[in-house]
Amino acid sequence: MSIRPVKSTSQAQPTMEGAGVHLHRAFGFADPTELDPFLLLDDFRNEDPSKYANGFPWHPHRGIETITYVLSGEVDHADSLGNQGKLRAGDVQWMTSGRGILHQEMPKGNASGQMHGFQLWANLPRDLKMTDPRYQDVEAKEIPLIEEDDGTRVKVIVGSFWGQTGPVDGIAADPQYLDVYVPAGVKKTLPVDTYRRAFAYVFEGAGAFAGASDPTGVLLEKEVMGEEVNIRDMSGNRTLVRFDTGDSITVQAGEEGVRFLLISGKPIEEPVAWHGPVVMNTQEELQQAFKELRNGTFIRPAH
């Protein structure tokens, strides 16, 4: 077993998107090679409806896939293909924009006004950039939940893990997308395919990941493997943890336990030309996409 040391940690930064939705961006619009095939991760949570109610009105996408995972509240969605529906707490939507789609997402809070969810962008390889758009809507009840004797819980949203396979399939990046909870004081090692880029995003509690205090992974790995963990090295709320190479990660949960997304995927390793919601391989393809948006030919008939 080869524990992946932590390459870096960072805090999600507050920003606004759509029609004034206040959210925190874990990563995005920087170096697209860092977490290839993933481009962006947004954490949208708020208890004040005025900071999210105007939502994400009609906007285009081309060349990517977007993954929306709702924890609290609801998201009404519709698109230029005529699809419409509602994502409720625990539901997931995986949208392949392909050659182009227009859609909107309008969040609503729960009874106490709380709204919480995530949106991840995954790149599409060159040969699938112009594929047919499609949606996969998955209800919470369809997502496998693994419960260990030590209290660890893992929701398998995409990919296979500990004998369970998530319901979303046919994704270009062949990703693994897990929602992991490790209870207070528990130390857990989780497998991650050696050939995938991997990161964790902590959104509840705190935990120490092997290598978090030392880029080589030596110092904290010893602490995690031992009986005591230096609390200063805990990764807490809204922390992005990037992992180096290896075939597993180790986490020691803090006093309140830790809950995090564990996401990995196969790098595409192709040139990226990116502007806003459109991600292509060349500047010429990017310019063509925005030309089509202006002249009304962006949305094309199915192949």
PDB file of C-alpha atoms in Angstrom, residues 37-147:
ATOM      1  CA  PRO A  37      -9.710  16.255 -15.794  1.00  0.00           C
ATOM      2  CA  PHE A  38     -11.527  18.506 -13.298  1.00  0.00           C
ATOM      3  CA  LEU A  39     -11.827  22.225 -13.969  1.00  0.00           C
ATOM      4  CA  LEU A  40     -13.878  23.778 -11.169  1.00  0.00           C
ATOM      5  CA  LEU A  41     -15.616  23.010  -7.866  1.00  0.00           C
ATOM      6  CA  ASP A  42     -18.159  25.380  -6.310  1.00  0.00           C
ATOM      7  CA  ASP A  43     -19.661  25.023  -2.830  1.00  0.00           C
ATOM      8  CA  PHE A  44     -22.983  26.865  -2.684  1.00  0.00           C
ATOM      9  CA  ARG A  45     -24.458  27.016   0.810  1.00  0.00           C
ATOM     10  CA  ASN A  46     -26.403  29.746   2.521  1.00  0.00           C
ATOM     11  CA  GLU A  47     -29.297  30.280   4.923  1.00  0.00           C
ATOM     12  CA  ASP A  48     -30.248  33.654   3.462  1.00  0.00           C
ATOM     13  CA  PRO A  49     -32.505  33.202   0.398  1.00  0.00           C
ATOM     14  CA  SER A  50     -31.630  36.701  -0.850  1.00  0.00           C
ATOM     15  CA  LYS A  51     -28.102  35.410  -1.499  1.00  0.00           C
ATOM     16  CA  TYR A  52     -29.141  32.553  -3.795  1.00  0.00           C
ATOM     17  CA  ALA A  53     -32.808  32.931  -4.839  1.00  0.00           C
ATOM     18  CA  ASN A  54     -32.027  34.584  -8.205  1.00  0.00           C
ATOM     19  CA  GLY A  55     -30.102  31.454  -9.125  1.00  0.00           C
ATOM     20  CA  PHE A  56     -28.353  30.698 -12.394  1.00  0.00           C
ATOM     21  CA  PRO A  57     -30.641  31.891 -15.233  1.00  0.00           C
ATOM     22  CA  TRP A  58     -30.279  30.627 -18.802  1.00  0.00           C
ATOM     23  CA  HIS A  59     -26.627  30.201 -19.795  1.00  0.00           C
ATOM     24  CA  PRO A  60     -24.655  28.096 -22.293  1.00  0.00           C
ATOM     25  CA  HIS A  61     -22.110  25.283 -21.903  1.00  0.00           C
ATOM     26  CA  ARG A  62     -19.966  23.486 -24.449  1.00  0.00           C
ATOM     27  CA  GLY A  63     -17.123  20.971 -24.095  1.00  0.00           C
ATOM     28  CA  ILE A  64     -17.617  19.978 -20.438  1.00  0.00           C
ATOM     29  CA  GLU A  65     -19.717  17.945 -18.035  1.00  0.00           C
ATOM     30  CA  THR A  66     -21.266  19.485 -14.919  1.00  0.00           C
ATOM     31  CA  ILE A  67     -22.055  17.462 -11.806  1.00  0.00           C
ATOM     32  CA  THR A  68     -24.532  18.951  -9.318  1.00  0.00           C
ATOM     33  CA  TYR A  69     -24.947  17.322  -5.899  1.00  0.00           C
ATOM     34  CA  VAL A  70     -27.597  18.761  -3.561  1.00  0.00           C
ATOM     35  CA  LEU A  71     -27.357  18.336   0.225  1.00  0.00           C
ATOM     36  CA  SER A  72     -30.074  20.721   1.440  1.00  0.00           C
ATOM     37  CA  GLY A  73     -32.905  22.529  -0.315  1.00  0.00           C
ATOM     38  CA  GLU A  74     -33.871  22.017  -3.956  1.00  0.00           C
ATOM     39  CA  VAL A  75     -32.753  23.055  -7.441  1.00  0.00           C
ATOM     40  CA  ASP A  76     -35.246  23.491 -10.298  1.00  0.00           C
ATOM     41  CA  HIS A  77     -33.604  22.979 -13.681  1.00  0.00           C
ATOM     42  CA  ALA A  78     -34.537  23.247 -17.343  1.00  0.00           C
ATOM     43  CA  ASP A  79     -32.640  23.124 -20.628  1.00  0.00           C
ATOM     44  CA  SER A  80     -32.820  23.869 -24.348  1.00  0.00           C
ATOM     45  CA  LEU A  81     -33.578  20.204 -25.107  1.00  0.00           C
ATOM     46  CA  GLY A  82     -36.902  20.500 -23.287  1.00  0.00           C
ATOM     47  CA  ASN A  83     -35.809  18.694 -20.131  1.00  0.00           C
ATOM     48  CA  GLN A  84     -36.958  20.024 -16.787  1.00  0.00           C
ATOM     49  CA  GLY A  85     -37.055  18.717 -13.257  1.00  0.00           C
ATOM     50  CA  LYS A  86     -36.180  19.205  -9.618  1.00  0.00           C
ATOM     51  CA  LEU A  87     -33.141  18.088  -7.633  1.00  0.00           C
ATOM     52  CA  ARG A  88     -33.907  17.441  -3.980  1.00  0.00           C
ATOM     53  CA  ALA A  89     -31.643  16.808  -0.987  1.00  0.00           C
ATOM     54  CA  GLY A  90     -29.296  13.923  -1.785  1.00  0.00           C
ATOM     55  CA  ASP A  91     -29.991  13.973  -5.536  1.00  0.00           C
ATOM     56  CA  VAL A  92     -27.341  14.246  -8.241  1.00  0.00           C
ATOM     57  CA  GLN A  93     -27.430  15.542 -11.793  1.00  0.00           C
ATOM     58  CA  TRP A  94     -24.693  14.849 -14.323  1.00  0.00           C
ATOM     59  CA  MET A  95     -25.010  17.011 -17.445  1.00  0.00           C
ATOM     60  CA  THR A  96     -22.912  16.377 -20.536  1.00  0.00           C
ATOM     61  CA  SER A  97     -23.003  19.657 -22.460  1.00  0.00           C
ATOM     62  CA  GLY A  98     -21.173  18.232 -25.486  1.00  0.00           C
ATOM     63  CA  ARG A  99     -21.514  20.458 -28.555  1.00  0.00           C
ATOM     64  CA  GLY A 100     -23.777  22.884 -26.726  1.00  0.00           C
ATOM     65  CA  ILE A 101     -26.697  23.331 -24.394  1.00  0.00           C
ATOM     66  CA  LEU A 102     -28.541  26.199 -22.732  1.00  0.00           C
ATOM     67  CA  HIS A 103     -29.829  25.549 -19.238  1.00  0.00           C
ATOM     68  CA  GLN A 104     -30.844  27.194 -15.997  1.00  0.00           C
ATOM     69  CA  GLU A 105     -30.646  26.166 -12.342  1.00  0.00           C
ATOM     70  CA  MET A 106     -32.798  27.900  -9.730  1.00  0.00           C
ATOM     71  CA  PRO A 107     -32.089  26.974  -6.084  1.00  0.00           C
ATOM     72  CA  LYS A 108     -34.670  26.997  -3.298  1.00  0.00           C
ATOM     73  CA  GLY A 109     -34.025  26.617   0.427  1.00  0.00           C
ATOM     74  CA  ASN A 110     -35.526  24.031   2.756  1.00  0.00           C
ATOM     75  CA  ALA A 111     -38.055  24.891   5.480  1.00  0.00           C
ATOM     76  CA  SER A 112     -35.416  26.871   7.407  1.00  0.00           C
ATOM     77  CA  GLY A 113     -34.159  28.617   4.272  1.00  0.00           C
ATOM     78  CA  GLN A 114     -30.963  26.601   4.003  1.00  0.00           C
ATOM     79  CA  MET A 115     -29.518  25.740   0.605  1.00  0.00           C
ATOM     80  CA  HIS A 116     -26.391  23.613   0.197  1.00  0.00           C
ATOM     81  CA  GLY A 117     -24.878  21.827  -2.748  1.00  0.00           C
ATOM     82  CA  PHE A 118     -21.835  21.437  -4.961  1.00  0.00           C
ATOM     83  CA  GLN A 119     -21.139  21.797  -8.654  1.00  0.00           C
ATOM     84  CA  LEU A 120     -18.111  20.148 -10.231  1.00  0.00           C
ATOM     85  CA  TRP A 121     -16.968  20.711 -13.807  1.00  0.00           C
ATOM     86  CA  ALA A 122     -15.206  17.874 -15.644  1.00  0.00           C
ATOM     87  CA  ASN A 123     -13.490  18.398 -18.971  1.00  0.00           C
ATOM     88  CA  LEU A 124     -14.381  16.438 -22.106  1.00  0.00           C
ATOM     89  CA  PRO A 125     -11.633  15.025 -24.357  1.00  0.00           C
ATOM     90  CA  ARG A 126     -11.274  16.349 -27.887  1.00  0.00           C
ATOM     91  CA  ASP A 127     -13.197  13.465 -29.492  1.00  0.00           C
ATOM     92  CA  LEU A 128     -16.232  14.078 -27.250  1.00  0.00           C
ATOM     93  CA  LYS A 129     -16.331  17.882 -27.203  1.00  0.00           C
ATOM     94  CA  MET A 130     -19.066  17.942 -29.842  1.00  0.00           C
ATOM     95  CA  THR A 131     -21.028  14.885 -28.720  1.00  0.00           C
ATOM     96  CA  ASP A 132     -24.805  14.976 -28.145  1.00  0.00           C
ATOM     97  CA  PRO A 133     -25.816  16.735 -24.892  1.00  0.00           C
ATOM     98  CA  ARG A 134     -27.513  14.598 -22.225  1.00  0.00           C
ATOM     99  CA  TYR A 135     -28.707  14.625 -18.630  1.00  0.00           C
ATOM    100  CA  GLN A 136     -28.521  11.956 -15.957  1.00  0.00           C
ATOM    101  CA  ASP A 137     -30.743  12.742 -12.971  1.00  0.00           C
ATOM    102  CA  VAL A 138     -30.230  10.424 -10.019  1.00  0.00           C
ATOM    103  CA  GLU A 139     -32.438  10.362  -6.922  1.00  0.00           C
ATOM    104  CA  ALA A 140     -30.875  10.011  -3.484  1.00  0.00           C
ATOM    105  CA  LYS A 141     -32.450   6.579  -2.972  1.00  0.00           C
ATOM    106  CA  GLU A 142     -30.517   5.219  -5.976  1.00  0.00           C
ATOM    107  CA  ILE A 143     -27.107   6.118  -4.534  1.00  0.00           C
ATOM    108  CA  PRO A 144     -25.412   3.243  -2.671  1.00  0.00           C
ATOM    109  CA  LEU A 145     -24.529   3.911   0.966  1.00  0.00           C
ATOM    110  CA  ILE A 146     -21.763   1.843   2.576  1.00  0.00           C
ATOM    111  CA  GLU A 147     -21.765   1.740   6.381  1.00  0.00           C
TER     112      GLU A 147
END
